[in-house]
Structure formats: structure tokens, C-alpha cells
Coordinates of C-alpha atoms in Angstrom, one line a residue:
T171 CA 168.1 144.9 116.3
G172 CA 168.2 148.8 114.9
H173 CA 170.8 148.8 112.5
G174 CA 172.7 145.7 113.9
G175 CA 172.3 141.8 113.5
A176 CA 173.1 138.0 114.4
V177 CA 174.8 135.9 112.2
L178 CA 174.5 131.7 112.6
A179 CA 177.0 129.4 110.8
D180 CA 177.6 125.8 110.5
D181 CA 180.1 125.7 109.0
P182 CA 183.5 126.2 111.0
E183 CA 185.5 127.9 108.3
R184 CA 182.4 130.4 107.5
A185 CA 181.8 130.9 111.2
A186 CA 186.3 132.1 111.5
F187 CA 185.9 133.9 109.1
L188 CA 182.4 136.4 109.8
A189 CA 184.2 136.2 113.4
D190 CA 187.6 137.7 112.0
A191 CA 185.5 140.0 109.6
V192 CA 184.0 141.9 112.7
R193 CA 187.1 141.4 115.0
Y194 CA 188.6 144.9 112.6
D195 CA 191.0 146.2 115.7
E196 CA 194.1 145.0 117.1
R197 CA 194.9 142.0 114.3
D198 CA 198.0 140.9 113.1
R199 CA 196.7 139.8 109.9
D200 CA 195.4 142.7 106.8
A201 CA 192.4 142.4 105.3
V202 CA 189.3 144.4 105.1
R203 CA 187.5 144.1 108.5
Y204 CA 184.0 146.3 109.4
A205 CA 182.6 147.4 112.8
Y206 CA 179.7 145.5 112.9
R207 CA 179.2 144.3 116.1
I208 CA 175.9 144.9 117.8
S209 CA 175.9 146.6 121.5
D210 CA 174.4 145.2 124.3
L211 CA 171.4 146.7 124.4
G212 CA 170.4 146.1 120.5
A213 CA 171.2 142.1 122.0
A214 CA 168.6 142.6 124.5
L215 CA 166.5 143.9 122.0
G216 CA 167.0 141.8 119.1
E217 CA 166.4 138.4 121.8
V218 CA 162.9 139.8 122.8
Q219 CA 162.4 140.7 118.8
L220 CA 163.3 137.1 118.1
S221 CA 160.9 135.9 120.6
R222 CA 158.5 137.4 118.9
L223 CA 159.4 136.0 115.5
A224 CA 156.3 133.9 115.0
E225 CA 154.2 137.1 115.6
F226 CA 155.8 139.1 113.7
V227 CA 155.6 136.8 110.5
A228 CA 152.0 136.0 110.9
A229 CA 151.2 139.7 111.0
R230 CA 153.1 139.8 107.7
R231 CA 151.4 137.6 106.1
A232 CA 148.2 138.9 107.3
R233 CA 149.4 142.3 105.7
A234 CA 150.4 140.8 103.2
A235 CA 147.0 138.1 102.8
A236 CA 145.1 142.0 102.3
F237 CA 147.3 143.6 100.1
R238 CA 146.5 140.5 97.6
T239 CA 142.4 141.1 98.3
R240 CA 142.5 144.9 97.9
L241 CA 145.1 145.2 94.8
A242 CA 143.7 141.9 92.6
G243 CA 143.5 143.2 89.1
G244 CA 145.6 145.8 88.9
P245 CA 148.0 145.9 85.8
W246 CA 151.0 144.9 88.0
R247 CA 152.1 141.3 89.1
L248 CA 151.3 140.2 92.6
P249 CA 154.7 138.6 94.5
P250 CA 154.2 134.7 94.5
V251 CA 152.2 132.7 96.9
H252 CA 154.4 130.7 99.1
P253 CA 153.4 128.7 102.3
S254 CA 156.9 130.0 103.8
H255 CA 157.3 133.2 102.2
V256 CA 157.3 135.8 105.5
Y257 CA 157.5 138.9 103.2
H258 CA 160.3 141.0 104.6
R259 CA 158.7 142.8 101.7
F260 CA 155.8 142.7 99.8
V261 CA 156.8 143.8 95.5
L262 CA 154.4 144.8 93.0
R263 CA 155.8 144.2 89.6
L264 CA 153.8 147.3 87.4
D265 CA 152.9 146.0 83.9
R266 CA 154.9 148.9 82.8
P267 CA 157.9 150.6 83.5
A268 CA 156.8 153.1 86.3
A269 CA 158.3 152.4 89.4
G270 CA 159.8 156.4 90.2
P271 CA 156.1 158.0 88.8
L272 CA 154.1 155.9 91.4
I273 CA 156.4 156.4 94.1
A274 CA 156.4 160.2 93.5
F275 CA 152.7 159.8 93.2
A276 CA 152.3 158.1 96.7
A277 CA 154.7 160.5 98.4
A278 CA 152.5 163.0 97.3
R279 CA 149.7 161.9 99.1
G280 CA 151.8 160.9 102.2
V281 CA 152.4 157.5 101.3
E282 CA 156.2 155.9 101.0
I283 CA 156.1 153.4 98.9
K284 CA 159.5 152.4 97.7
R285 CA 161.7 150.3 95.6
P286 CA 163.1 147.4 96.5
V287 CA 166.7 148.0 95.8
Y288 CA 168.3 151.6 95.4
L289 CA 170.3 151.4 92.9
P290 CA 171.3 148.2 90.9
M291 CA 174.4 146.6 91.8
H292 CA 175.8 147.3 88.4
R293 CA 174.8 150.7 88.7
V294 CA 176.5 151.4 91.8
M295 CA 180.4 149.4 90.4
G296 CA 180.5 151.2 87.1
L297 CA 179.7 148.2 85.1
P298 CA 177.7 148.0 82.1
A299 CA 173.8 147.6 82.2
A300 CA 174.8 144.7 79.0
R301 CA 176.5 142.8 80.9
F302 CA 173.0 142.2 83.6
P303 CA 169.9 142.0 81.0
G304 CA 166.9 142.4 83.1
A305 CA 168.3 144.4 85.9
E306 CA 167.6 147.7 84.7
D307 CA 163.7 146.6 84.0
A308 CA 163.3 145.2 87.1
W309 CA 164.4 148.4 88.3
A310 CA 161.8 150.5 86.5
R311 CA 159.1 148.0 87.3
N312 CA 159.1 147.1 90.9
V313 CA 157.6 148.7 93.6
S314 CA 158.3 147.8 97.3
L315 CA 155.2 148.5 99.5
P316 CA 155.0 148.5 103.4
V317 CA 154.4 145.3 104.9
Y318 CA 156.1 145.8 108.9
P319 CA 153.8 144.2 111.4
S320 CA 152.2 147.2 113.1
L321 CA 151.2 148.4 109.6
G322 CA 147.8 149.8 110.2
E323 CA 144.3 148.7 108.3
E324 CA 143.7 152.6 107.5
E325 CA 147.6 152.3 106.9
Q326 CA 147.4 149.1 104.3
E327 CA 144.2 151.2 102.5
R328 CA 146.0 154.6 102.3
V329 CA 148.9 152.9 100.7
C330 CA 145.8 150.7 98.1
G331 CA 144.2 154.3 98.3
A332 CA 147.3 155.7 96.2
V333 CA 148.5 152.8 94.2
W334 CA 144.4 152.6 92.3
A335 CA 144.3 156.0 92.2
W336 CA 148.0 156.0 90.1
A337 CA 146.8 153.5 88.5
G338 CA 143.8 155.5 87.3
R339 CA 141.2 153.7 88.9
R340 CA 139.7 153.1 92.6
G341 CA 140.3 150.8 95.2

């Protein structure tokens, strides 16, 4: 749906809270609210996409399986295999804290690899890293490979080639 979305809740209190949070105008009670309403066009797009959900999940799983085959044995850990995994992201955990260098290396070759999160939340909130053990290490070691449903074989091969080239091996 673009940047919009939908929320389902089976808890009436939570549903009421969510409904109140997005209806930010003309309210008697002062509270933090958000302008996250979806447009009619976005809702129509979402309905069509939802009807294709099984197709999208199958495509992501196929991309993930190809990544597993093509990236096996590298200096990283692959995501866990689980039958219900939908692979919103395909996250490699590097054996050393080198996410930044891998991302830059791939970008120089026209391949977009990102971190699973832009910044650890404690940094955003100005909190000390010591209170969040492992967060900095995870941020420095994890990269997210593109795994969207329309990712073609040639594009996926370019991603794998860049990752292997960065690792100093042939893919």
C-alpha cells in the first residue's frame, strides 16, 4: 500500500486505542496522535496485494532458498530455516563487524545492501550502549540482502557476486 498499511486487532481496547491514535483532528482529549490514514488508492492497492500474498511469500522463499545455495560456506551465518519464515528480510550475520564496509563495497558495484535497522534505537534515543548489550555488535555485523518478490535471477546473482567478491572469494 505504499507507505500506508492496515492493522487488525482482536482486543477491543487495543482497537479503540489504535482508532483514536490515527484520528488526530477535532478531538476533545489531548493525546499523541498520528496522521497515518491510508488513502482510497492505497487501500485499493493493498487489497490487490493482499490477494497475491501467497504468491509474494512463495517468491520470497524461493529467493531465500537461492541465497542459501549461492552463499553457503561464506564468512557469515545465514538466517534460520523455519517453515513459516516469510523472508521480509534476508539477513546475513557477518563473522566480523564489517557491515559498513560490505555495504560500501556492494554500493560501488551498483548493488544495494542495507542494515536491517538504520540505527540501533538506543542511539536514536541518546541512551548509553552499555544498557543494551549486543545491540552495537548486531548493528556492526548484520546486513540485509534484497529479497523482494520481483528480484530477478540476474539481479540476485549480482548481489551474491558482490558479497563473495567482498569476502575475497569467487561465488
